PDB file of C-alpha atoms and ligand atoms in Angstrom:
ATOM      1  CA  MET A   1     -18.886  -7.762  12.338  1.00 97.00           C
ATOM      2  CA  LYS A   2     -20.586  -6.086  15.169  1.00 97.00           C
ATOM      3  CA  GLN A   3     -21.445  -9.510  16.881  1.00 97.00           C
ATOM      4  CA  VAL A   4     -17.958 -10.196  16.634  1.00 96.00           C
ATOM      5  CA  ALA A   5     -16.733  -6.976  17.963  1.00 95.00           C
ATOM      6  CA  ARG A   6     -18.942  -7.003  20.856  1.00 94.00           C
ATOM      7  CA  GLN A   7     -18.076 -10.753  21.600  1.00 94.00           C
ATOM      8  CA  ALA A   8     -14.189  -9.504  21.712  1.00 94.00           C
ATOM      9  CA  ARG A   9     -14.986  -6.601  23.810  1.00 93.00           C
ATOM     10  CA  ALA A  10     -17.095  -8.857  26.464  1.00 94.00           C
ATOM     11  CA  GLU A  11     -13.808 -11.185  26.541  1.00 95.00           C
ATOM     12  CA  GLY A  12     -11.830  -8.183  27.465  1.00 93.00           C
ATOM     13  CA  ARG A  13      -9.709  -8.179  24.178  1.00 92.00           C
ATOM     14  CA  PRO A  14     -11.048  -5.131  22.028  1.00 86.00           C
ATOM     15  CA  ALA A  15      -9.627  -5.397  18.344  1.00 96.00           C
ATOM     16  CA  GLY A  16      -6.848  -3.266  16.803  1.00 98.00           C
ATOM     17  CA  PHE A  17      -8.304  -1.987  13.518  1.00 98.00           C
ATOM     18  CA  VAL A  18      -6.770  -1.306  10.013  1.00 99.00           C
ATOM     19  CA  PRO A  19      -9.209   0.566   7.725  1.00 99.00           C
ATOM     20  CA  THR A  20      -8.191   0.465   3.978  1.00 98.00           C
ATOM     21  CA  MET A  21      -9.646   0.511   0.124  1.00 98.00           C
ATOM     22  CA  GLY A  22      -7.769  -2.547  -0.872  1.00 98.00           C
ATOM     23  CA  ALA A  23      -5.020  -2.993  -3.438  1.00 98.00           C
ATOM     24  CA  LEU A  24      -3.204  -3.636  -0.496  1.00 98.00           C
ATOM     25  CA  HIS A  25       0.693  -2.705  -0.487  1.00 98.00           C
ATOM     26  CA  GLU A  26       3.457  -2.572   2.123  1.00 98.00           C
ATOM     27  CA  GLY A  27       2.218   0.663   3.122  1.00 98.00           C
ATOM     28  CA  HIS A  28      -1.166  -1.001   4.495  1.00 98.00           C
ATOM     29  CA  MET A  29       0.957  -4.040   5.713  1.00 98.00           C
ATOM     30  CA  SER A  30       2.761  -1.678   8.202  1.00 98.00           C
ATOM     31  CA  LEU A  31      -0.187  -0.444   9.563  1.00 98.00           C
ATOM     32  CA  VAL A  32      -1.258  -4.264  10.249  1.00 98.00           C
ATOM     33  CA  HIS A  33       1.992  -5.307  11.545  1.00 98.00           C
ATOM     34  CA  ALA A  34       1.677  -2.064  13.966  1.00 98.00           C
ATOM     35  CA  ALA A  35      -1.688  -3.304  15.180  1.00 98.00           C
ATOM     36  CA  MET A  36      -0.634  -6.944  15.559  1.00 98.00           C
ATOM     37  CA  ALA A  37       2.175  -5.714  17.795  1.00 97.00           C
ATOM     38  CA  GLU A  38      -0.403  -4.116  19.928  1.00 96.00           C
ATOM     39  CA  CYS A  39      -3.682  -5.874  19.740  1.00 96.00           C
ATOM     40  CA  GLN A  40      -5.288  -9.208  19.418  1.00 95.00           C
ATOM     41  CA  PRO A  41      -7.455  -9.749  17.367  1.00 97.00           C
ATOM     42  CA  VAL A  42      -6.656  -7.390  14.634  1.00 98.00           C
ATOM     43  CA  VAL A  43      -9.690  -6.531  12.112  1.00 98.00           C
ATOM     44  CA  ALA A  44      -8.740  -4.931   8.769  1.00 98.00           C
ATOM     45  CA  SER A  45     -11.616  -3.501   6.415  1.00 99.00           C
ATOM     46  CA  ILE A  46     -11.546  -3.257   2.738  1.00 98.00           C
ATOM     47  CA  PHE A  47     -14.211  -0.668   1.403  1.00 98.00           C
ATOM     48  CA  VAL A  48     -13.740   1.430  -1.563  1.00 98.00           C
ATOM     49  CA  ASN A  49     -15.840   4.140  -0.208  1.00 98.00           C
ATOM     50  CA  PRO A  50     -18.132   5.856  -2.794  1.00 98.00           C
ATOM     51  CA  ALA A  51     -18.861   8.869  -0.627  1.00 98.00           C
ATOM     52  CA  GLN A  52     -15.041  10.025  -0.739  1.00 98.00           C
ATOM     53  CA  PHE A  53     -14.834  10.290  -4.593  1.00 98.00           C
ATOM     54  CA  GLY A  54     -15.792  13.219  -6.493  1.00 97.00           C
ATOM     55  CA  PRO A  55     -17.733  13.267  -9.575  1.00 95.00           C
ATOM     56  CA  GLY A  56     -14.984  12.330 -12.304  1.00 94.00           C
ATOM     57  CA  GLU A  57     -12.535  10.901  -9.976  1.00 97.00           C
ATOM     58  CA  ASP A  58     -11.393   7.203 -10.179  1.00 97.00           C
ATOM     59  CA  LEU A  59     -13.964   5.452  -8.167  1.00 98.00           C
ATOM     60  CA  GLN A  60     -14.715   2.677 -11.018  1.00 97.00           C
ATOM     61  CA  LYS A  61     -11.257   2.303 -11.980  1.00 96.00           C
ATOM     62  CA  TYR A  62      -9.850   2.247  -8.429  1.00 98.00           C
ATOM     63  CA  PRO A  63      -7.912  -1.245  -8.154  1.00 97.00           C
ATOM     64  CA  ARG A  64      -9.672  -4.036  -6.616  1.00 97.00           C
ATOM     65  CA  THR A  65      -7.640  -7.072  -5.719  1.00 98.00           C
ATOM     66  CA  LEU A  66      -9.864  -8.508  -2.954  1.00 98.00           C
ATOM     67  CA  ASP A  67      -8.700 -12.315  -3.324  1.00 98.00           C
ATOM     68  CA  ALA A  68      -4.904 -11.432  -3.180  1.00 98.00           C
ATOM     69  CA  ASP A  69      -5.645  -9.037  -0.338  1.00 98.00           C
ATOM     70  CA  ARG A  70      -7.498 -11.604   1.684  1.00 98.00           C
ATOM     71  CA  VAL A  71      -4.549 -14.052   1.545  1.00 98.00           C
ATOM     72  CA  ARG A  72      -1.963 -11.222   2.182  1.00 98.00           C
ATOM     73  CA  LEU A  73      -4.153 -10.321   5.519  1.00 98.00           C
ATOM     74  CA  GLU A  74      -4.429 -13.927   6.330  1.00 98.00           C
ATOM     75  CA  GLU A  75      -0.736 -14.677   6.220  1.00 98.00           C
ATOM     76  CA  ALA A  76       0.048 -11.648   7.958  1.00 98.00           C
ATOM     77  CA  GLY A  77      -2.309 -13.009  10.998  1.00 98.00           C
ATOM     78  CA  VAL A  78      -5.370 -10.875  10.675  1.00 98.00           C
ATOM     79  CA  SER A  79      -8.242 -12.372  12.307  1.00 98.00           C
ATOM     80  CA  TYR A  80     -11.031 -10.716  10.603  1.00 98.00           C
ATOM     81  CA  LEU A  81     -11.377  -8.879   7.250  1.00 98.00           C
ATOM     82  CA  PHE A  82     -14.617  -6.579   7.087  1.00 98.00           C
ATOM     83  CA  ALA A  83     -15.345  -6.098   3.401  1.00 98.00           C
ATOM     84  CA  PRO A  84     -19.240  -4.684   3.054  1.00 98.00           C
ATOM     85  CA  GLU A  85     -20.887  -3.726   0.142  1.00 98.00           C
ATOM     86  CA  ALA A  86     -21.570  -0.153  -0.617  1.00 98.00           C
ATOM     87  CA  ALA A  87     -25.412  -0.616  -0.326  1.00 98.00           C
ATOM     88  CA  GLU A  88     -25.036  -2.142   3.154  1.00 97.00           C
ATOM     89  CA  MET A  89     -22.923   1.002   4.328  1.00 98.00           C
ATOM     90  CA  TYR A  90     -25.184   3.463   2.405  1.00 98.00           C
ATOM     91  CA  PRO A  91     -28.725   1.895   2.232  1.00 98.00           C
ATOM     92  CA  GLN A  92     -31.374   3.759   0.587  1.00 97.00           C
ATOM     93  CA  GLY A  93     -32.665   6.752   2.601  1.00 98.00           C
ATOM     94  CA  PHE A  94     -29.086   7.298   4.366  1.00 98.00           C
ATOM     95  CA  ARG A  95     -28.785  10.883   5.357  1.00 98.00           C
ATOM     96  CA  THR A  96     -26.370  11.254   8.055  1.00 98.00           C
ATOM     97  CA  TRP A  97     -22.965  13.001   7.409  1.00 98.00           C
ATOM     98  CA  VAL A  98     -19.947  13.832   9.718  1.00 98.00           C
ATOM     99  CA  ASN A  99     -18.021  16.806   8.907  1.00 98.00           C
ATOM    100  CA  VAL A 100     -14.853  18.281  10.599  1.00 98.00           C
ATOM    101  CA  GLU A 101     -15.371  22.088   9.904  1.00 97.00           C
ATOM    102  CA  GLY A 102     -12.399  24.028   8.771  1.00 95.00           C
ATOM    103  CA  LEU A 103      -9.963  21.515   8.683  1.00 98.00           C
ATOM    104  CA  SER A 104     -11.967  19.644   5.697  1.00 98.00           C
ATOM    105  CA  ASP A 105     -12.030  22.252   3.313  1.00 96.00           C
ATOM    106  CA  ARG A 106      -8.341  23.305   3.004  1.00 97.00           C
ATOM    107  CA  LEU A 107      -5.408  21.504   0.920  1.00 98.00           C
ATOM    108  CA  GLU A 108      -6.899  18.067  -0.143  1.00 98.00           C
ATOM    109  CA  GLY A 109     -10.457  19.157   0.685  1.00 98.00           C
ATOM    110  CA  ARG A 110     -10.404  22.458  -1.416  1.00 97.00           C
ATOM    111  CA  VAL A 111      -9.421  20.250  -4.617  1.00 97.00           C
ATOM    112  CA  ARG A 112     -11.589  17.535  -3.638  1.00 97.00           C
ATOM    113  CA  PRO A 113     -14.721  19.057  -2.331  1.00 97.00           C
ATOM    114  CA  GLY A 114     -16.849  16.844  -0.184  1.00 98.00           C
ATOM    115  CA  HIS A 115     -13.944  14.327   0.025  1.00 98.00           C
ATOM    116  CA  PHE A 116     -13.259  14.338   3.845  1.00 98.00           C
ATOM    117  CA  ARG A 117     -16.803  14.461   4.425  1.00 98.00           C
ATOM    118  CA  GLY A 118     -16.846  10.935   2.878  1.00 98.00           C
ATOM    119  CA  VAL A 119     -13.846   9.899   4.874  1.00 98.00           C
ATOM    120  CA  THR A 120     -14.853  11.133   8.344  1.00 98.00           C
ATOM    121  CA  THR A 121     -18.458   9.590   7.906  1.00 99.00           C
ATOM    122  CA  VAL A 122     -17.352   6.094   6.650  1.00 99.00           C
ATOM    123  CA  VAL A 123     -14.398   6.121   9.498  1.00 99.00           C
ATOM    124  CA  LEU A 124     -16.824   6.823  12.180  1.00 98.00           C
ATOM    125  CA  LYS A 125     -19.177   4.026  10.724  1.00 98.00           C
ATOM    126  CA  LEU A 126     -16.420   1.571  10.614  1.00 98.00           C
ATOM    127  CA  LEU A 127     -15.122   2.503  14.038  1.00 98.00           C
ATOM    128  CA  GLU A 128     -18.997   2.169  15.355  1.00 97.00           C
ATOM    129  CA  ILE A 129     -19.002  -1.242  13.585  1.00 98.00           C
ATOM    130  CA  VAL A 130     -15.486  -2.536  14.638  1.00 97.00           C
ATOM    131  CA  GLN A 131     -15.543  -0.968  18.122  1.00 96.00           C
ATOM    132  CA  PRO A 132     -11.554  -1.062  18.120  1.00 97.00           C
ATOM    133  CA  GLN A 133      -9.514  -0.076  21.152  1.00 97.00           C
ATOM    134  CA  LYS A 134      -7.023   1.418  18.687  1.00 98.00           C
ATOM    135  CA  ALA A 135      -7.163   2.177  15.240  1.00 98.00           C
ATOM    136  CA  PHE A 136      -4.325   2.486  12.771  1.00 99.00           C
ATOM    137  CA  PHE A 137      -3.884   5.228  10.007  1.00 99.00           C
ATOM    138  CA  GLY A 138      -0.867   6.171   7.718  1.00 98.00           C
ATOM    139  CA  ARG A 139       0.785   9.421   7.844  1.00 98.00           C
ATOM    140  CA  LYS A 140       0.723   9.163   4.227  1.00 98.00           C
ATOM    141  CA  ASP A 141      -2.546  10.843   4.486  1.00 98.00           C
ATOM    142  CA  ALA A 142      -1.693  13.502   7.078  1.00 98.00           C
ATOM    143  CA  GLN A 143      -4.560  15.747   6.582  1.00 98.00           C
ATOM    144  CA  GLN A 144      -6.850  12.572   6.831  1.00 98.00           C
ATOM    145  CA  ALA A 145      -5.168  11.426  10.133  1.00 98.00           C
ATOM    146  CA  ARG A 146      -5.227  14.857  11.404  1.00 98.00           C
ATOM    147  CA  LEU A 147      -9.298  15.113  10.808  1.00 98.00           C
ATOM    148  CA  ILE A 148      -9.973  11.629  12.120  1.00 98.00           C
ATOM    149  CA  GLN A 149      -7.873  12.635  15.289  1.00 98.00           C
ATOM    150  CA  GLN A 150     -10.092  15.551  15.678  1.00 98.00           C
ATOM    151  CA  MET A 151     -13.299  13.745  15.023  1.00 98.00           C
ATOM    152  CA  ALA A 152     -12.320  11.061  17.885  1.00 98.00           C
ATOM    153  CA  ARG A 153     -11.622  14.114  20.242  1.00 98.00           C
ATOM    154  CA  ASP A 154     -14.834  15.936  19.334  1.00 98.00           C
ATOM    155  CA  LEU A 155     -17.118  12.932  19.506  1.00 98.00           C
ATOM    156  CA  HIS A 156     -15.502  11.196  22.432  1.00 98.00           C
ATOM    157  CA  LEU A 157     -14.835   8.186  20.563  1.00 98.00           C
ATOM    158  CA  ASP A 158     -13.408   4.988  22.365  1.00 95.00           C
ATOM    159  CA  SER A 159     -10.788   4.172  19.901  1.00 98.00           C
ATOM    160  CA  GLU A 160      -7.419   5.640  20.194  1.00 98.00           C
ATOM    161  CA  ILE A 161      -6.248   6.956  16.642  1.00 98.00           C
ATOM    162  CA  ILE A 162      -2.392   5.994  15.832  1.00 98.00           C
ATOM    163  CA  VAL A 163      -0.683   7.475  13.065  1.00 98.00           C
ATOM    164  CA  CYS A 164       2.062   5.346  11.350  1.00 98.00           C
ATOM    165  CA  PRO A 165       5.250   6.418   9.368  1.00 98.00           C
ATOM    166  CA  ILE A 166       5.161   6.486   5.469  1.00 99.00           C
ATOM    167  CA  VAL A 167       6.386   3.504   3.581  1.00 99.00           C
ATOM    168  CA  ARG A 168       8.347   4.446   0.692  1.00 98.00           C
ATOM    169  CA  GLU A 169       9.496   2.525  -2.335  1.00 98.00           C
ATOM    170  CA  PRO A 170      13.523   2.258  -2.652  1.00 98.00           C
ATOM    171  CA  ASP A 171      13.525   5.344  -4.811  1.00 98.00           C
ATOM    172  CA  GLY A 172      11.334   7.392  -2.177  1.00 98.00           C
ATOM    173  CA  LEU A 173       8.103   7.345  -3.871  1.00 98.00           C
ATOM    174  CA  ALA A 174       5.356   6.966  -1.173  1.00 98.00           C
ATOM    175  CA  MET A 175       3.615   3.633  -1.525  1.00 98.00           C
ATOM    176  CA  SER A 176       0.149   4.136  -3.030  1.00 98.00           C
ATOM    177  CA  SER A 177      -2.668   1.997  -4.581  1.00 97.00           C
ATOM    178  CA  ARG A 178      -2.698   4.946  -7.332  1.00 97.00           C
ATOM    179  CA  ASN A 179       1.041   4.331  -8.187  1.00 98.00           C
ATOM    180  CA  ALA A 180      -0.455   1.447 -10.264  1.00 97.00           C
ATOM    181  CA  TYR A 181      -1.842   4.105 -12.834  1.00 97.00           C
ATOM    182  CA  LEU A 182       1.452   5.447 -13.590  1.00 98.00           C
ATOM    183  CA  SER A 183       3.301   4.970 -17.203  1.00 98.00           C
ATOM    184  CA  PRO A 184       6.737   4.029 -16.950  1.00 98.00           C
ATOM    185  CA  ASP A 185       7.506   7.810 -17.554  1.00 98.00           C
ATOM    186  CA  GLU A 186       5.080   9.211 -15.092  1.00 98.00           C
ATOM    187  CA  ARG A 187       6.394   6.423 -12.589  1.00 98.00           C
ATOM    188  CA  ARG A 188       9.860   7.824 -13.057  1.00 98.00           C
ATOM    189  CA  ALA A 189       8.741  11.713 -12.895  1.00 98.00           C
ATOM    190  CA  ALA A 190       6.945  10.866  -9.622  1.00 98.00           C
ATOM    191  CA  THR A 191      10.089  10.654  -7.710  1.00 98.00           C
ATOM    192  CA  VAL A 192       9.916  14.513  -7.946  1.00 98.00           C
ATOM    193  CA  LEU A 193       7.757  14.602  -4.930  1.00 98.00           C
ATOM    194  CA  HIS A 194      10.091  12.878  -2.605  1.00 98.00           C
ATOM    195  CA  ARG A 195      12.950  14.954  -3.919  1.00 98.00           C
ATOM    196  CA  SER A 196      11.156  17.950  -3.422  1.00 98.00           C
ATOM    197  CA  LEU A 197      10.494  17.134   0.391  1.00 98.00           C
ATOM    198  CA  ASP A 198      13.955  15.815   0.653  1.00 98.00           C
ATOM    199  CA  SER A 199      15.486  19.076  -0.327  1.00 98.00           C
ATOM    200  CA  ALA A 200      13.411  20.933   2.416  1.00 98.00           C
ATOM    201  CA  ARG A 201      14.629  18.189   4.953  1.00 98.00           C
ATOM    202  CA  ARG A 202      18.269  18.982   4.070  1.00 98.00           C
ATOM    203  CA  ALA A 203      17.907  22.647   4.177  1.00 98.00           C
ATOM    204  CA  ILE A 204      15.814  22.366   7.580  1.00 98.00           C
ATOM    205  CA  GLU A 205      18.833  19.961   8.814  1.00 97.00           C
ATOM    206  CA  HIS A 206      21.045  23.342   7.529  1.00 97.00           C
ATOM    207  CA  GLY A 207      19.050  25.461   9.723  1.00 96.00           C
ATOM    208  CA  GLU A 208      16.541  27.170   7.336  1.00 97.00           C
ATOM    209  CA  ARG A 209      13.446  28.374   9.157  1.00 97.00           C
ATOM    210  CA  ASP A 210      11.730  30.397   6.696  1.00 98.00           C
ATOM    211  CA  ALA A 211       8.646  28.650   5.367  1.00 98.00           C
ATOM    212  CA  LEU A 212       8.399  30.842   2.153  1.00 97.00           C
ATOM    213  CA  ARG A 213      12.084  30.206   1.347  1.00 98.00           C
ATOM    214  CA  LEU A 214      11.380  26.389   1.934  1.00 98.00           C
ATOM    215  CA  THR A 215       8.175  26.230  -0.112  1.00 98.00           C
ATOM    216  CA  ALA A 216       9.787  28.069  -3.303  1.00 98.00           C
ATOM    217  CA  ALA A 217      12.724  25.747  -3.091  1.00 98.00           C
ATOM    218  CA  MET A 218      10.324  22.768  -3.232  1.00 98.00           C
ATOM    219  CA  ARG A 219       8.032  24.545  -6.035  1.00 98.00           C
ATOM    220  CA  GLU A 220      11.031  25.209  -7.953  1.00 98.00           C
ATOM    221  CA  ILE A 221      12.264  21.220  -7.979  1.00 98.00           C
ATOM    222  CA  ILE A 222       8.629  20.154  -9.105  1.00 98.00           C
ATOM    223  CA  ARG A 223       8.428  22.743 -11.659  1.00 98.00           C
ATOM    224  CA  GLY A 224      11.731  21.316 -13.174  1.00 98.00           C
ATOM    225  CA  GLU A 225       9.756  18.040 -13.816  1.00 98.00           C
ATOM    226  CA  PRO A 226       7.665  18.711 -16.806  1.00 98.00           C
ATOM    227  CA  LEU A 227       5.405  15.766 -16.259  1.00 98.00           C
ATOM    228  CA  ALA A 228       4.264  17.007 -12.680  1.00 98.00           C
ATOM    229  CA  GLN A 229       1.405  19.477 -12.237  1.00 98.00           C
ATOM    230  CA  THR A 230       1.148  20.888  -8.627  1.00 98.00           C
ATOM    231  CA  ASP A 231      -2.290  21.089  -6.818  1.00 97.00           C
ATOM    232  CA  TYR A 232      -0.870  22.329  -3.884  1.00 98.00           C
ATOM    233  CA  LEU A 233       2.230  22.924  -1.759  1.00 98.00           C
ATOM    234  CA  GLU A 234       1.962  24.087   1.621  1.00 98.00           C
ATOM    235  CA  LEU A 235       3.958  24.346   4.764  1.00 98.00           C
ATOM    236  CA  VAL A 236       1.251  24.177   7.565  1.00 98.00           C
ATOM    237  CA  ASP A 237       1.121  23.853  11.432  1.00 98.00           C
ATOM    238  CA  ALA A 238       0.201  20.183  12.070  1.00 98.00           C
ATOM    239  CA  GLU A 239      -2.606  21.059  14.574  1.00 97.00           C
ATOM    240  CA  THR A 240      -4.436  23.752  12.698  1.00 97.00           C
ATOM    241  CA  LEU A 241      -3.419  23.174   9.085  1.00 98.00           C
ATOM    242  CA  GLU A 242      -2.864  26.737   8.782  1.00 98.00           C
ATOM    243  CA  PRO A 243       0.174  27.934   6.661  1.00 98.00           C
ATOM    244  CA  VAL A 244       3.055  29.353   8.792  1.00 98.00           C
ATOM    245  CA  THR A 245       5.681  31.680   7.927  1.00 98.00           C
ATOM    246  CA  ARG A 246       8.337  30.207  10.052  1.00 97.00           C
ATOM    247  CA  LEU A 247       8.826  26.877  11.595  1.00 97.00           C
ATOM    248  CA  ARG A 248       7.602  26.440  14.890  1.00 91.00           C
ATOM    249  CA  ARG A 249       6.278  23.228  17.098  1.00 92.00           C
ATOM    250  CA  THR A 250       5.138  20.701  14.923  1.00 97.00           C
ATOM    251  CA  CYS A 251       4.663  21.618  10.895  1.00 98.00           C
ATOM    252  CA  LEU A 252       3.864  19.321   7.826  1.00 98.00           C
ATOM    253  CA  ALA A 253       4.834  20.170   4.255  1.00 98.00           C
ATOM    254  CA  LEU A 254       2.104  18.952   2.437  1.00 98.00           C
ATOM    255  CA  LEU A 255       1.828  18.569  -1.513  1.00 98.00           C
ATOM    256  CA  ALA A 256      -0.348  17.027  -4.021  1.00 98.00           C
ATOM    257  CA  ALA A 257       0.540  16.812  -7.893  1.00 98.00           C
ATOM    258  CA  ARG A 258      -0.964  15.307 -10.986  1.00 98.00           C
ATOM    259  CA  PHE A 259       1.100  13.065 -13.199  1.00 98.00           C
ATOM    260  CA  GLY A 260      -1.283  12.886 -16.554  1.00 98.00           C
ATOM    261  CA  ALA A 261      -4.408  11.632 -14.781  1.00 96.00           C
ATOM    262  CA  THR A 262      -3.039  10.333 -11.501  1.00 98.00           C
ATOM    263  CA  ARG A 263      -3.066  12.537  -8.477  1.00 97.00           C
ATOM    264  CA  LEU A 264      -0.561  11.799  -5.728  1.00 98.00           C
ATOM    265  CA  ILE A 265       0.119  13.098  -2.383  1.00 98.00           C
ATOM    266  CA  ASP A 266       2.926  13.079  -0.044  1.00 98.00           C
ATOM    267  CA  ASN A 267       4.390  15.218   2.961  1.00 99.00           C
ATOM    268  CA  LEU A 268       7.223  15.871   5.390  1.00 98.00           C
ATOM    269  CA  LEU A 269       7.000  15.973   9.107  1.00 98.00           C
ATOM    270  CA  ILE A 270       8.679  18.495  10.772  1.00 98.00           C
ATOM    271  CA  GLU A 271       9.161  18.386  14.688  1.00 98.00           C
ATOM    272  CA  GLU A 272      10.849  20.837  17.003  1.00 96.00           C
ATOM    273  CA  ARG A 273      12.809  18.862  19.510  1.00 92.00           C
ATOM    274  CA  GLU A 274      14.799  20.769  22.190  1.00 89.00           C
ATOM    275  CA  GLY A 275      15.156  23.820  20.000  1.00 86.00           C
ATOM    276  CA  ALA A 276      16.214  21.978  16.831  1.00 93.00           C
ATOM    277  CA  PHE A 277      13.733  20.855  14.045  1.00 97.00           C
ATOM    278  CA  LEU A 278      13.818  17.458  12.733  1.00 97.00           C
ATOM    279  CA  ALA A 279      12.212  16.740   9.558  1.00 98.00           C
ATOM    280  CA  THR A 280      10.921  13.081   8.765  1.00 98.00           C
ATOM    281  CA  LEU A 281      10.081  12.025   5.269  1.00 98.00           C
TER     282      LEU A 281
HETATM  283  P1  AMP B  27      -6.009   3.474   1.514  1.00 76.52           P
HETATM  284  O1  AMP B  27      -6.538   1.989   1.344  1.00 76.52           O
HETATM  285  O2  AMP B  27      -5.229   4.419   0.488  1.00 76.52           O
HETATM  286  O3  AMP B  27      -7.485   4.421   1.970  1.00 76.52           O
HETATM  287  O4  AMP B  27      -5.084   3.623   2.856  1.00 76.52           O
HETATM  288  C1  AMP B  27      -5.550   2.966   3.853  1.00 76.52           C
HETATM  289  C2  AMP B  27      -4.491   3.145   5.131  1.00 76.52           C
HETATM  290  O5  AMP B  27      -3.191   3.038   4.756  1.00 76.52           O
HETATM  291  C3  AMP B  27      -4.747   4.667   5.370  1.00 76.52           C
HETATM  292  O6  AMP B  27      -4.630   4.977   6.743  1.00 76.52           O
HETATM  293  C4  AMP B  27      -3.412   5.372   4.500  1.00 76.52           C
HETATM  294  O7  AMP B  27      -2.805   6.327   5.308  1.00 76.52           O
HETATM  295  C5  AMP B  27      -2.585   4.052   4.885  1.00 76.52           C
HETATM  296  N1  AMP B  27      -1.499   4.253   3.790  1.00 76.52           N
HETATM  297  C6  AMP B  27      -1.415   4.231   2.373  1.00 76.52           C
HETATM  298  N2  AMP B  27      -0.366   4.204   2.029  1.00 76.52           N
HETATM  299  C7  AMP B  27       0.647   4.367   2.947  1.00 76.52           C
HETATM  300  C8  AMP B  27       2.021   4.406   2.975  1.00 76.52           C
HETATM  301  N3  AMP B  27       2.803   4.511   1.742  1.00 76.52           N
HETATM  302  N4  AMP B  27       2.832   4.207   4.125  1.00 76.52           N
HETATM  303  C9  AMP B  27       1.913   4.441   5.379  1.00 76.52           C
HETATM  304  N5  AMP B  27       0.639   4.237   5.443  1.00 76.52           N
HETATM  305  C10 AMP B  27      -0.029   4.325   4.183  1.00 76.52           C
END
């Protein structure tokens, strides 16, 4: 992979890169399409990164569909698929970790200690291997995208980090490889995340600016769904990820909830535009 990347750079056509954990769906493919529109060649990676799973999480049962994924990427026009083994990425004696301080221990990082250390470490390694001009990430994982942008800035990385919109099912559920774990009842219940965020979107459209009122109303909607257990629900500054009391600049409503054994995350992007706030699911 390094040889291919070096060659492409030498020929003046550095790659676009889409890192994934596989079990590909339309959310992943939207990143591939965005990369195809801007870069040639496009490299995708599939690596279920053990370092970002905690003890008792779903590393073993995480869906693995490599053959189908390979066909899908090839049909979309991806030139290279990088799918390393864990032992190749973390050989015996591996001991260097990247940690984005502060941003990594809030929200998702508080519920999943060490998760983001695993994410930023593997993403830095992948960026070093693939040497892309642009790397594409989904806003579905908004905190992750924010950390990776911070890492790229702090470490003077050559790759531009591009964050793409959330792709949703027709009923609003954000696409995720983990949706496959949901029972039919849980799958129906899971739409509550989208409904909760959408209620905030509408309230903001009607002029609501108070973060506590917005989060209280969102929480109430999730509480109405007996199969959902909220892990966190916060309205934060998109830059610092610190909670805000009133909407300002760019904010994110971030939430995580469990449906049985399955944990799902979703978010709403709230941007200030000429004094008005525009909320995007
Ligand atoms: P994963 O395979 O879950 O690690 O995701 C790989 C990349 O795809 C990450 O940048 C995710 O944010 C992105 N992604 C996952 N689901 C979606 C979605 N529904 N919409 C947009 N991007 C997504």
